[in-house]
Coordinates of N, CA and C in Angstrom, one line a residue:
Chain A
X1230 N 3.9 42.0 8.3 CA 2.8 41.3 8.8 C 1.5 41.9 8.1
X1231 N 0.6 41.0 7.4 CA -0.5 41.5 7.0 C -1.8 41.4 8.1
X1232 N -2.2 42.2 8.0 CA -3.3 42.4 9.2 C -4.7 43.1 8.6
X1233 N -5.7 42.3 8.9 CA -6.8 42.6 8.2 C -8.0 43.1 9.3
X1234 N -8.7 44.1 8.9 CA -9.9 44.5 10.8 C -10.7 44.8 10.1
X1235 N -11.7 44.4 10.6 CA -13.1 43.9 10.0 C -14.2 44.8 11.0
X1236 N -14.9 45.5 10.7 CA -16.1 46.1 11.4 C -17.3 46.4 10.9
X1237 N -18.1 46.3 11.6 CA -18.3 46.3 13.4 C -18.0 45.1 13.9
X1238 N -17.5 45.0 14.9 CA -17.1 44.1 16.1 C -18.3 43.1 16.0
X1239 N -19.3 43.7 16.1 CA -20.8 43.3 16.7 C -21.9 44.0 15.9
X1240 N -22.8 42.8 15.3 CA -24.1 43.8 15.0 C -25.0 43.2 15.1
X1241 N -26.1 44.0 15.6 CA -27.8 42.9 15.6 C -28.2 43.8 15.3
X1242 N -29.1 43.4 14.1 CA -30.3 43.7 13.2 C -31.4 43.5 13.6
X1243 N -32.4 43.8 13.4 CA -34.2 43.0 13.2 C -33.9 42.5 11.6
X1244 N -34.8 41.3 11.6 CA -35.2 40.5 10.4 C -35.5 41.3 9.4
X1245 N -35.0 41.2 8.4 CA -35.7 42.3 7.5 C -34.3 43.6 7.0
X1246 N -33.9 44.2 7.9 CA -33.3 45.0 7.5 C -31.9 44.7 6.6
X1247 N -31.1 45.6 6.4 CA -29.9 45.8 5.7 C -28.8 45.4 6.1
X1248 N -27.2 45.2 5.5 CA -26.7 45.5 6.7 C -25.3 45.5 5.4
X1249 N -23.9 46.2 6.2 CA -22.5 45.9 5.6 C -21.4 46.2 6.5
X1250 N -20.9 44.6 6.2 CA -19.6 44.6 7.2 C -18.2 45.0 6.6
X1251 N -17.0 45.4 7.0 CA -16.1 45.9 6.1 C -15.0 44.8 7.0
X1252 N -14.0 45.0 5.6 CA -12.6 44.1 5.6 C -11.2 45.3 5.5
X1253 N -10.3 45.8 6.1 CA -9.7 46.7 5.7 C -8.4 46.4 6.2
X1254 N -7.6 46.8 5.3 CA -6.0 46.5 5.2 C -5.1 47.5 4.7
X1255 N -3.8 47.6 5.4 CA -2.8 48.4 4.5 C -1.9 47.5 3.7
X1256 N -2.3 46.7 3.3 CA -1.6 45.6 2.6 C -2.3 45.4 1.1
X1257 N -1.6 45.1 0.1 CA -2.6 44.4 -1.1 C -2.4 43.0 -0.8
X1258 N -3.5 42.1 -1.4 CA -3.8 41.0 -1.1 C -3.8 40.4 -2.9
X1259 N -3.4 39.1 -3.1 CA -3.7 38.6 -4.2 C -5.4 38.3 -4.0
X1260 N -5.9 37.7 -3.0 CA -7.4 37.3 -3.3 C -7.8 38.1 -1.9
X1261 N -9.0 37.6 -2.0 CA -9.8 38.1 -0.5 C -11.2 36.7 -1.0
X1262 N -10.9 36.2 0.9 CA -12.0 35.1 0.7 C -13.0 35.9 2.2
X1263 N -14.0 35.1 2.1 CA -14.9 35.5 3.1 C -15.5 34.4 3.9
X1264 N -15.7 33.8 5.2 CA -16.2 33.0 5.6 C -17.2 33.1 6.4
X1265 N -18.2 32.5 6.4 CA -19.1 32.4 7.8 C -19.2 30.8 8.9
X1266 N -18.5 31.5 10.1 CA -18.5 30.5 11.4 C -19.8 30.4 12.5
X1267 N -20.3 29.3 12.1 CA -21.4 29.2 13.3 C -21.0 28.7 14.7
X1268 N -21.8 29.1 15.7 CA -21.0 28.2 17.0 C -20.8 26.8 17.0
X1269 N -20.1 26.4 17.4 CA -19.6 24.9 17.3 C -18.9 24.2 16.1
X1270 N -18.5 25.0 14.9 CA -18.2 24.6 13.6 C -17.3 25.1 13.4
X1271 N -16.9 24.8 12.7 CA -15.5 25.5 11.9 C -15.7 26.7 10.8
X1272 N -15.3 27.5 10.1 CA -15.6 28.4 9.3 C -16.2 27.2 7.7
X1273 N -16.6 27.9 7.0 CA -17.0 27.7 6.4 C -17.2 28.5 4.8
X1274 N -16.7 28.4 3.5 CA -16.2 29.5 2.5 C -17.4 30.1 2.0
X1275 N -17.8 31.2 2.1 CA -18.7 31.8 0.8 C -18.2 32.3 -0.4
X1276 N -17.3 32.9 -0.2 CA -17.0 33.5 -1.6 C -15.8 33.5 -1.9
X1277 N -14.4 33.8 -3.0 CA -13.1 34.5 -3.0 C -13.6 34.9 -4.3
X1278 N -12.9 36.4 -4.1 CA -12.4 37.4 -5.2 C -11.0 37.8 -5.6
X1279 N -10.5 37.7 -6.7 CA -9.2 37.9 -6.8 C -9.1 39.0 -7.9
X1280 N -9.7 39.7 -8.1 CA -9.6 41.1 -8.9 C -9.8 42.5 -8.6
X1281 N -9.3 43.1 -8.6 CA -9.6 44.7 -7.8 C -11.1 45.5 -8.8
X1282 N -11.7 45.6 -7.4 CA -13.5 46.1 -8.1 C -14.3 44.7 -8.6
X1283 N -13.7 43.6 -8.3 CA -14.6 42.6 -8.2 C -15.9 42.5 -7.7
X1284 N -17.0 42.2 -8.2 CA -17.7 41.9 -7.4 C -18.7 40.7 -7.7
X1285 N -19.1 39.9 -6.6 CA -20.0 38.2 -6.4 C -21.2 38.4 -5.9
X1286 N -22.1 38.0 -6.5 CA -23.3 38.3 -5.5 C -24.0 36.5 -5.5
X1287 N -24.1 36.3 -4.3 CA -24.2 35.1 -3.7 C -26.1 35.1 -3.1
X1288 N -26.9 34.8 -3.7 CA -28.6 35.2 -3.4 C -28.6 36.4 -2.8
X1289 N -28.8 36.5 -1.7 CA -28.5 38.1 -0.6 C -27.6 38.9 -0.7
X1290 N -26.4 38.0 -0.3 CA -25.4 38.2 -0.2 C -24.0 38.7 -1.6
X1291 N -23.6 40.4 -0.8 CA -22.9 40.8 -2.1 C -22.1 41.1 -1.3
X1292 N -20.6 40.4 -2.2 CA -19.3 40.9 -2.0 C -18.5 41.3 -3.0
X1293 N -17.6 42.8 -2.4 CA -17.1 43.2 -3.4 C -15.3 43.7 -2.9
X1294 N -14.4 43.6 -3.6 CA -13.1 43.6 -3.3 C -12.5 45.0 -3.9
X1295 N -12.1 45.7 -2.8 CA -11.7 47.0 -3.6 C -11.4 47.1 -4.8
X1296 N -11.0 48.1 -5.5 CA -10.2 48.6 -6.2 C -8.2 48.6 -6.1
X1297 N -7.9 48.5 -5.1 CA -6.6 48.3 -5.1 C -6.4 47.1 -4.2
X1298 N -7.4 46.1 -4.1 CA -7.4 44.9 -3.6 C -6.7 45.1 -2.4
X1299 N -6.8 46.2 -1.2 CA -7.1 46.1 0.2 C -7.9 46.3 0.9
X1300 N -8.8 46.2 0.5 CA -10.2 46.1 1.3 C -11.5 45.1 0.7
X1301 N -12.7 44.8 1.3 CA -13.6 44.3 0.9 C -14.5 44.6 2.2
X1302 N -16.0 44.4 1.0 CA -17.2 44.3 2.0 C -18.1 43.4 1.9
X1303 N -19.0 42.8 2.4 CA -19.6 42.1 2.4 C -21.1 43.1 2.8
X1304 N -22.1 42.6 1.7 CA -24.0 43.5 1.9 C -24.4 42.0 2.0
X1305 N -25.3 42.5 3.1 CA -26.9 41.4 3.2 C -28.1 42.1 3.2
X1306 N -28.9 42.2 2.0 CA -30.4 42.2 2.2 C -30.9 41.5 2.6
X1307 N -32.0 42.3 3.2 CA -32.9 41.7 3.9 C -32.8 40.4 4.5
X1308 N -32.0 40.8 6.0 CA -31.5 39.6 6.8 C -32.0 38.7 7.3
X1309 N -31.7 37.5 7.6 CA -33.0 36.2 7.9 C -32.0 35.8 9.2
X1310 N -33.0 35.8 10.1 CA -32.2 34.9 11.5 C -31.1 33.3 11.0
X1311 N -31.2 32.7 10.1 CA -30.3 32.1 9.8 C -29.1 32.6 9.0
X1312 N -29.3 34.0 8.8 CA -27.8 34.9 8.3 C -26.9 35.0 9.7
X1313 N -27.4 34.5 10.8 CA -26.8 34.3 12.0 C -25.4 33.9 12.2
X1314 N -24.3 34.5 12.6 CA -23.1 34.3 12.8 C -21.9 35.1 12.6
X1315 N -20.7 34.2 12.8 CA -19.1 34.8 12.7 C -19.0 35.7 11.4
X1316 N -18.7 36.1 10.6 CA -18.4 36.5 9.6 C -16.9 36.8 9.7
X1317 N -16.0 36.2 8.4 CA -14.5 36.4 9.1 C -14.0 36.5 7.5
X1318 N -13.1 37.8 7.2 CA -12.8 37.6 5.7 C -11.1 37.1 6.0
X1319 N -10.7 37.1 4.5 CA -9.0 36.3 5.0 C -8.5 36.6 3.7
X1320 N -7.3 37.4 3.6 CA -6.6 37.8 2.6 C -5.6 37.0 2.3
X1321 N -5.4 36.5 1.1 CA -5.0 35.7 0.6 C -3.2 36.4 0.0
X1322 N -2.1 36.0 0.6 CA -0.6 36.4 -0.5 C 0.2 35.0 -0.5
X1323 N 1.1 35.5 -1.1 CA 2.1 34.5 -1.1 C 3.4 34.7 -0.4
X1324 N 4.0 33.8 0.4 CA 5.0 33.8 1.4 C 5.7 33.0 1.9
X1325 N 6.6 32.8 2.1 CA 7.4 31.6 2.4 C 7.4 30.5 1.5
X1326 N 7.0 30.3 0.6 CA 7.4 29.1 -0.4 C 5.7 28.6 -0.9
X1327 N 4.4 29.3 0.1 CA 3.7 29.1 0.4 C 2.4 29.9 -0.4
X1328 N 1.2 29.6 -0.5 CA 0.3 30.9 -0.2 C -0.8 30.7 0.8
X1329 N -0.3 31.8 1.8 CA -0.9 31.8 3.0 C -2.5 32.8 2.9
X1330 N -2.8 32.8 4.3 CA -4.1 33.4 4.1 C -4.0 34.0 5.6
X1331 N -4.6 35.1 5.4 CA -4.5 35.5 7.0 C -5.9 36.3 7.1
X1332 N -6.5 35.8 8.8 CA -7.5 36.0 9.3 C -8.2 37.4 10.0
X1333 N -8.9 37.8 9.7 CA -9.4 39.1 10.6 C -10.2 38.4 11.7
X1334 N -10.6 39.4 12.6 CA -11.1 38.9 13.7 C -12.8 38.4 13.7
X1335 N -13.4 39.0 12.8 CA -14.4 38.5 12.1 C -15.6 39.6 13.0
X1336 N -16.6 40.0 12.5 CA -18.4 40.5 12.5 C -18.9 39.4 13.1
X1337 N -19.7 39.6 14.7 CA -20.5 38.9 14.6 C -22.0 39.2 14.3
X1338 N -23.0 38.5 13.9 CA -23.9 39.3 13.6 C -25.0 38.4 13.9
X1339 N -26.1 39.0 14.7 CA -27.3 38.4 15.2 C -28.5 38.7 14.7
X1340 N -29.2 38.4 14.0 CA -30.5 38.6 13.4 C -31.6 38.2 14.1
X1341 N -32.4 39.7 14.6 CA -33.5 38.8 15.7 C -34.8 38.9 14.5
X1342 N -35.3 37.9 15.2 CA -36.4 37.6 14.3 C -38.1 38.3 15.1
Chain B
X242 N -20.7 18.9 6.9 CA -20.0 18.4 7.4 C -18.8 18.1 6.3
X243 N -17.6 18.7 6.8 CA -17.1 19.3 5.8 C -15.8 18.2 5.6
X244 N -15.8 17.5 6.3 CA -15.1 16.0 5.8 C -13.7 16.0 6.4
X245 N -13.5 16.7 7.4 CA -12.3 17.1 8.2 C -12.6 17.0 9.5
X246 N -12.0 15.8 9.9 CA -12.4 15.4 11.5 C -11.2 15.5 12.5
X247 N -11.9 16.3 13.2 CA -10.7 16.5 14.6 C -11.6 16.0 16.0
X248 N -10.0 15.1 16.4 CA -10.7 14.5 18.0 C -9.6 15.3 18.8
X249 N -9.9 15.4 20.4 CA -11.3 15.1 20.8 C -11.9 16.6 20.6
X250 N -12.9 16.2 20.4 CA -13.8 18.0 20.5 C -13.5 18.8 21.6
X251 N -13.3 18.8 22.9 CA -13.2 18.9 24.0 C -11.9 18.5 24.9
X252 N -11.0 19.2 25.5 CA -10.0 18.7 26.2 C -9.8 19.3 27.4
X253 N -9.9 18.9 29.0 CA -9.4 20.2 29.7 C -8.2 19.4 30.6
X254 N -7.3 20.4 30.4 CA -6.3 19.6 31.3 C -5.1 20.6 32.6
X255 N -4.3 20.3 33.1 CA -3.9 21.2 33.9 C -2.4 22.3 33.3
X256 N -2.2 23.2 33.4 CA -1.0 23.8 33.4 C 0.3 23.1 33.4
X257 N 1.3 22.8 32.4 CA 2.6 21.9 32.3 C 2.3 20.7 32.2
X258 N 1.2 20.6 31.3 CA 0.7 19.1 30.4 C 1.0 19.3 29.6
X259 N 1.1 18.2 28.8 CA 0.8 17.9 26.9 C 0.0 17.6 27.0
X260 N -0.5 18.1 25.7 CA -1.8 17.2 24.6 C -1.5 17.0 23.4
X261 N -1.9 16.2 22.9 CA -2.2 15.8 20.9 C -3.3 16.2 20.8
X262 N -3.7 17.2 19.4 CA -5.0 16.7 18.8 C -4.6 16.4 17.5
X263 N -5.4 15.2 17.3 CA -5.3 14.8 15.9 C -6.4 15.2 14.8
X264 N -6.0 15.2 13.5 CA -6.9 15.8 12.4 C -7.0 14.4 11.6
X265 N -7.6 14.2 10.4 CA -7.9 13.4 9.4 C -8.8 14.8 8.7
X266 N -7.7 14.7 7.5 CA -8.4 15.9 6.2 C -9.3 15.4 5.1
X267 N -9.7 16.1 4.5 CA -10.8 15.4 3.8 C -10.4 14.1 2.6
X268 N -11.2 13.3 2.2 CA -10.4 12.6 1.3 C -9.7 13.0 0.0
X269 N -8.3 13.2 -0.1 CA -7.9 13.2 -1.3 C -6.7 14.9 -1.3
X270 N -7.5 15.3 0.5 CA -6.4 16.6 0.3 C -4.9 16.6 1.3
X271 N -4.2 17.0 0.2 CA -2.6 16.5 0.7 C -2.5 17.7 1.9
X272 N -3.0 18.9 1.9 CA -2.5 20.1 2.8 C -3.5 20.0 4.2
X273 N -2.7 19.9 5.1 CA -3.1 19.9 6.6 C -2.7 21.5 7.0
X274 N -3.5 22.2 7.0 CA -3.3 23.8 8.4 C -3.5 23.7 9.8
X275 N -3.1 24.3 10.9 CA -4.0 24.3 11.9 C -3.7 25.8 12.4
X276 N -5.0 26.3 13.0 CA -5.1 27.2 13.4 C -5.5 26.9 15.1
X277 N -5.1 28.8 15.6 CA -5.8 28.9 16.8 C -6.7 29.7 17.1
X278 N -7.3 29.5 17.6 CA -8.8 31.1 17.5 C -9.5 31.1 19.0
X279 N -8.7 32.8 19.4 CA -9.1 33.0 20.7 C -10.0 34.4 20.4
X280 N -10.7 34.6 21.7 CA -11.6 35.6 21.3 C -10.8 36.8 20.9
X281 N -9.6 37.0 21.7 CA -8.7 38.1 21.4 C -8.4 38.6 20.6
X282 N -7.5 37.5 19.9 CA -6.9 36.8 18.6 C -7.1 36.7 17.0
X283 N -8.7 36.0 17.4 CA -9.2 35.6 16.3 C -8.3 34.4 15.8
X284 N -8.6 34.4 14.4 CA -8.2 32.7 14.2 C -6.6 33.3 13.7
X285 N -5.9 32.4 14.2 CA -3.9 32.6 14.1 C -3.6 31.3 13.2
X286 N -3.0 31.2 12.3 CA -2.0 30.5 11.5 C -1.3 30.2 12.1
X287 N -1.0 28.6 12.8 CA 0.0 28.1 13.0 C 1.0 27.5 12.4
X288 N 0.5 26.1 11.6 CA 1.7 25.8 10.7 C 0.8 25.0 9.5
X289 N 1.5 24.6 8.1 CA 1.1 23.5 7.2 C 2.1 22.6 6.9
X290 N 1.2 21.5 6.2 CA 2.0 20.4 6.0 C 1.6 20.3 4.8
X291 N 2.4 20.1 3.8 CA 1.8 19.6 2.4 C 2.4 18.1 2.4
X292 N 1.8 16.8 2.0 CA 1.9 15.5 1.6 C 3.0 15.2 2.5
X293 N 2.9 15.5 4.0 CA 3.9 14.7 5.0 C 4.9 16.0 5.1
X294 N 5.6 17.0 4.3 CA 6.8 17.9 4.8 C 5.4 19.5 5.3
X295 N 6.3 20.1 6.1 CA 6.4 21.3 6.6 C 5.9 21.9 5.0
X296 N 5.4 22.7 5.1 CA 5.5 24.1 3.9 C 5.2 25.5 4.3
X297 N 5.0 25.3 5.9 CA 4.5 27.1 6.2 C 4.5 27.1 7.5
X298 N 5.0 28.3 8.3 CA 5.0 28.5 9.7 C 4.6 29.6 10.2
X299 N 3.6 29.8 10.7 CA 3.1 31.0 10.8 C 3.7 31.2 12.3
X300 N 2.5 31.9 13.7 CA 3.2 31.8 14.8 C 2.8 30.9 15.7
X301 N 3.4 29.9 15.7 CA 3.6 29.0 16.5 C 4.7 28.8 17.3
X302 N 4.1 28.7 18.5 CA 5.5 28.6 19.9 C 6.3 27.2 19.5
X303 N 7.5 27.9 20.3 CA 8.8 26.6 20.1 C 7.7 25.0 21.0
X304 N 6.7 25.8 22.5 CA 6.3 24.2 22.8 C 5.5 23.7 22.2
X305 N 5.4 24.5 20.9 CA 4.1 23.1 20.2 C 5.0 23.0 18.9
X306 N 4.2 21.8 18.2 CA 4.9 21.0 16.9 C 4.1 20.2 16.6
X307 N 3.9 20.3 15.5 CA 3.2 19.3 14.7 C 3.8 18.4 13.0
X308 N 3.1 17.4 13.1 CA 3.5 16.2 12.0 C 2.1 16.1 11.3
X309 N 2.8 15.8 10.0 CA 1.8 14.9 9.0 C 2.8 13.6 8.5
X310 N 1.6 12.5 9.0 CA 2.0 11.3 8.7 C 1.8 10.8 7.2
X311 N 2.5 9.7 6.9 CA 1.9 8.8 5.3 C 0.5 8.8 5.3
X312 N -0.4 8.5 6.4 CA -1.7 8.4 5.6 C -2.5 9.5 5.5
X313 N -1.5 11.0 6.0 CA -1.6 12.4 5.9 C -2.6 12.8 6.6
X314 N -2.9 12.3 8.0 CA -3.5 12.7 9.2 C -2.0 13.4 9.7
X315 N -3.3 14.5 10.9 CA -1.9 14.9 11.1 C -2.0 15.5 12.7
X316 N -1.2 15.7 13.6 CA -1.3 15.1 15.0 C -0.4 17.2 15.5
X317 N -1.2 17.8 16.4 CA -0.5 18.6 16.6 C 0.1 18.6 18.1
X318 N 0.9 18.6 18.8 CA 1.3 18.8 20.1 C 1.9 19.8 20.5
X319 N 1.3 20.1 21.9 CA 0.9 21.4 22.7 C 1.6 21.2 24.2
X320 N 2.9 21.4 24.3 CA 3.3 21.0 25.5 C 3.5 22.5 26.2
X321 N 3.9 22.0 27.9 CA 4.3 23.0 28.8 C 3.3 24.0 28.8
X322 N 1.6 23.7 29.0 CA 0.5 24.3 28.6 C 0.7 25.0 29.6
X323 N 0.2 26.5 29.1 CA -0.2 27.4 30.3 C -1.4 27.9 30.3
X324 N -1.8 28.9 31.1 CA -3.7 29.1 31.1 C -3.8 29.8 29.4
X325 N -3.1 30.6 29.5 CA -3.4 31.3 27.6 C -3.3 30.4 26.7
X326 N -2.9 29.3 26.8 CA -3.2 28.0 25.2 C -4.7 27.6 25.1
X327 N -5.5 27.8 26.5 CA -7.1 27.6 25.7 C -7.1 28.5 25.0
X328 N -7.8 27.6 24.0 CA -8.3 28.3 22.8 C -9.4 26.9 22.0
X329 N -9.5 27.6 20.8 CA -10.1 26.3 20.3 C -8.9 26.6 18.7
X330 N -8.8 25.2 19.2 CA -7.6 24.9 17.7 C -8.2 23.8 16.2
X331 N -8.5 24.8 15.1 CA -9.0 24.2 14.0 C -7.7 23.7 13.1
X332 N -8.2 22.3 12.4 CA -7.1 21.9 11.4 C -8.2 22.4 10.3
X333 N -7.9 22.8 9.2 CA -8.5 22.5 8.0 C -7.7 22.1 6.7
X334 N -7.8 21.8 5.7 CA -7.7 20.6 4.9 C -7.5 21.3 3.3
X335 N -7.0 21.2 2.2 CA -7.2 21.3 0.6 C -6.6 20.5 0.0
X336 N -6.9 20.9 -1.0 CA -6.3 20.0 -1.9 C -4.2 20.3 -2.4
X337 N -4.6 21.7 -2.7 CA -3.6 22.3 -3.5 C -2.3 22.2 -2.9
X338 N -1.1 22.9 -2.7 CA -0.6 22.9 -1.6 C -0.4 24.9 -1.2
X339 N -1.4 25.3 -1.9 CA -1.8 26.4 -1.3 C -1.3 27.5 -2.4
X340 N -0.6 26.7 -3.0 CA -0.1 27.9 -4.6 C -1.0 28.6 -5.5
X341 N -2.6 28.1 -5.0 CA -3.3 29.0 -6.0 C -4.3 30.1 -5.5
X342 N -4.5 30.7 -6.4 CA -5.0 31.7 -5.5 C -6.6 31.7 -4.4
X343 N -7.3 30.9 -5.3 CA -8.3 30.4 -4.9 C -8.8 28.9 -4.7
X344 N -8.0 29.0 -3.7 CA -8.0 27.7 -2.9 C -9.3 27.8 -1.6
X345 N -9.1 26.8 -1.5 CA -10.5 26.8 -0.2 C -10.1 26.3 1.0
X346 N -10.4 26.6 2.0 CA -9.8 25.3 3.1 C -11.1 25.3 3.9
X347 N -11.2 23.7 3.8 CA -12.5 23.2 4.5 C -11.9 22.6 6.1
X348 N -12.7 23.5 7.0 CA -12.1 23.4 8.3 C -13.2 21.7 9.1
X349 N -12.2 21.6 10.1 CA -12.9 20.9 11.2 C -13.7 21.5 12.0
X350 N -14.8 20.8 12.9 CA -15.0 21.4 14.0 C -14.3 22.0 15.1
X351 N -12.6 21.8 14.8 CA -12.4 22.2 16.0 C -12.5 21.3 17.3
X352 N -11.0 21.6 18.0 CA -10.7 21.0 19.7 C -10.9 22.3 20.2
X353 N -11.5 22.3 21.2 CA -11.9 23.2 22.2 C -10.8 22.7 23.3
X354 N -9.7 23.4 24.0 CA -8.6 23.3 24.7 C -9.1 24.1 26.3
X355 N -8.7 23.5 27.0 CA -9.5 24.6 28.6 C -7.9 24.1 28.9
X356 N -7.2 25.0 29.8 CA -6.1 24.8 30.5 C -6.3 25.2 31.9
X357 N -6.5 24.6 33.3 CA -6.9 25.3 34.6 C -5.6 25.3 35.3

C-alpha cells in the first residue's frame, strides 16, 4: 500500500509571510501531483511532476519532487488570504491494469489577512 | 466549474438504507473515479470505470457498487448504510483511461452523505 503524509496537519500564517508543506513516502512514485480543495468543491490540479529533483514554479507557488521521487514540497511566498485552503498531494503508480493515484490527507492552510 | 456534475449535493438518510449518487463527467471523458473523503481518512479511492467496464478497485466495501452506463454517467450505490459511510463522496472525470502519467482528474463538487 502506498501511503503518502503530508505536514503540517494545520497551518495559519499572517498575509505576507512564507510558508512549506511536505509530501513524504516510503514508496517511489512515477509522478507526484498536487491539489488545492476549497470548502464546498472538489479538489482541484495545480501542478504534476514526474522527474526526480523536478521542479515548477507556478507565480508564488513552487513545487518540487525529490530526488528519488518520494517525496515533494510545495513553497508559497508571500501568502495572500485567497492561498486559503486543503492542500492535498497524490502520488501517482501504476497497478492493477491501471494507473492509480493515491491521496494524502492534505495541509490545511489559513491566511489571515 | 470543472464540468463534472454530481447530484444530490446533500443527502441524509437513516442507518440500513441505500442511496445512489450519480455523476455525469465532463464532456468527452471516458474515466469515471469515485472517491471518499472523511476527515480521518482523507480522500480514499474507491473504484474506476473506463468507457462502461471496471478498470480499478481500490477499497471499496462488498455494500457498495458502482456502474458506468453507455452515455458514461455513472451511478454509485451505498447500501446497508451505517453511521461511518458519512462522508463526502467525490466522482471525478479524465480523459485517458489513467495510463499516463500525467493525467488530471477534474473532480465534482461532491455528495455530502449524513447517516443518523
Amino acid at each position: 500500500t502506498q501511503l503518502l503524509e503530508q505536514s503540517p496537519q494545520f497551518l495559519s500564517i499572517q498575509e505576507g509571510e512564507n510558508l512549506t508543506v511536505y509530501c513524504n513516502s516510503s514508496s517511489v512514485f512515477s509522478s507526484l501531483q498536487w491539489y488545492r480543495q476549497e470548502p464546498g468543491e472538489g479538489p482541484v490540479l495545480l501542478v504534476t511532476v514526474v522527474t526526480g529533483g523536478e521542479v515548477k514554479k507556478l507565480k508564488r507557488l513552487t513545487f518540487q519532487f525529490g530526488d528519488a521521487r518520494k517525496d515533494s514540497s510545495l513553497h508559497i511566498t508571500a501568502a495572500q488570504p485567497g492561498d486559503t485552503g486543503l492542500y492535498l498531494c497524490a502520488g501517482g503508480f501504476s497497478g492493477a491494469g491501471s494507473y492509480q493515484l493515491t491521496f494524502g490527507k492534505g495541509t490545511k492552510l489559513s491566511v489571515i489577512p | 466549474d470543472s464540468g463534472v456534475t454530481q447530484t444530490p449535493k446533500h443527502l441524509i438518510t437513516a442507518t440500513g438504507q441505500r442511496v445512489t449518487l450519480r455523476c455525469s463527467p465532463r464532456s468527452g471523458d471516458l474515466s469515471v473515479y469515485w472517491y471518499q473523503q472523511s476527515l480521518d481518512q482523507g480522500l480514499q479511492f474507491l473504484i474506476q470505470y473506463y468507457n462502461g467496464e471496471e478498470r480499478a478497485k481500490g477499497n471499496i466495501l462488498e455494500r457498495f457498487s458502482a456502474q458506468q452506463f453507455p452515455d458514461l454517467h455513472s451511478e454509485l450505490n451505498l447500501s446497508s448504510l451505517e453511521l461511518g459511510d458519512s462522508a463526502l463522496y467525490f466522482c471525478a472525470s479524465s480523459l485517458s483511461t489513467g495510463g499516463e502519467r500525467t493525467g488530471e482528474l477534474f473532480f465534482g463538487e461532491g455528495s455530502r452523505l449524513t447517516v443518523l
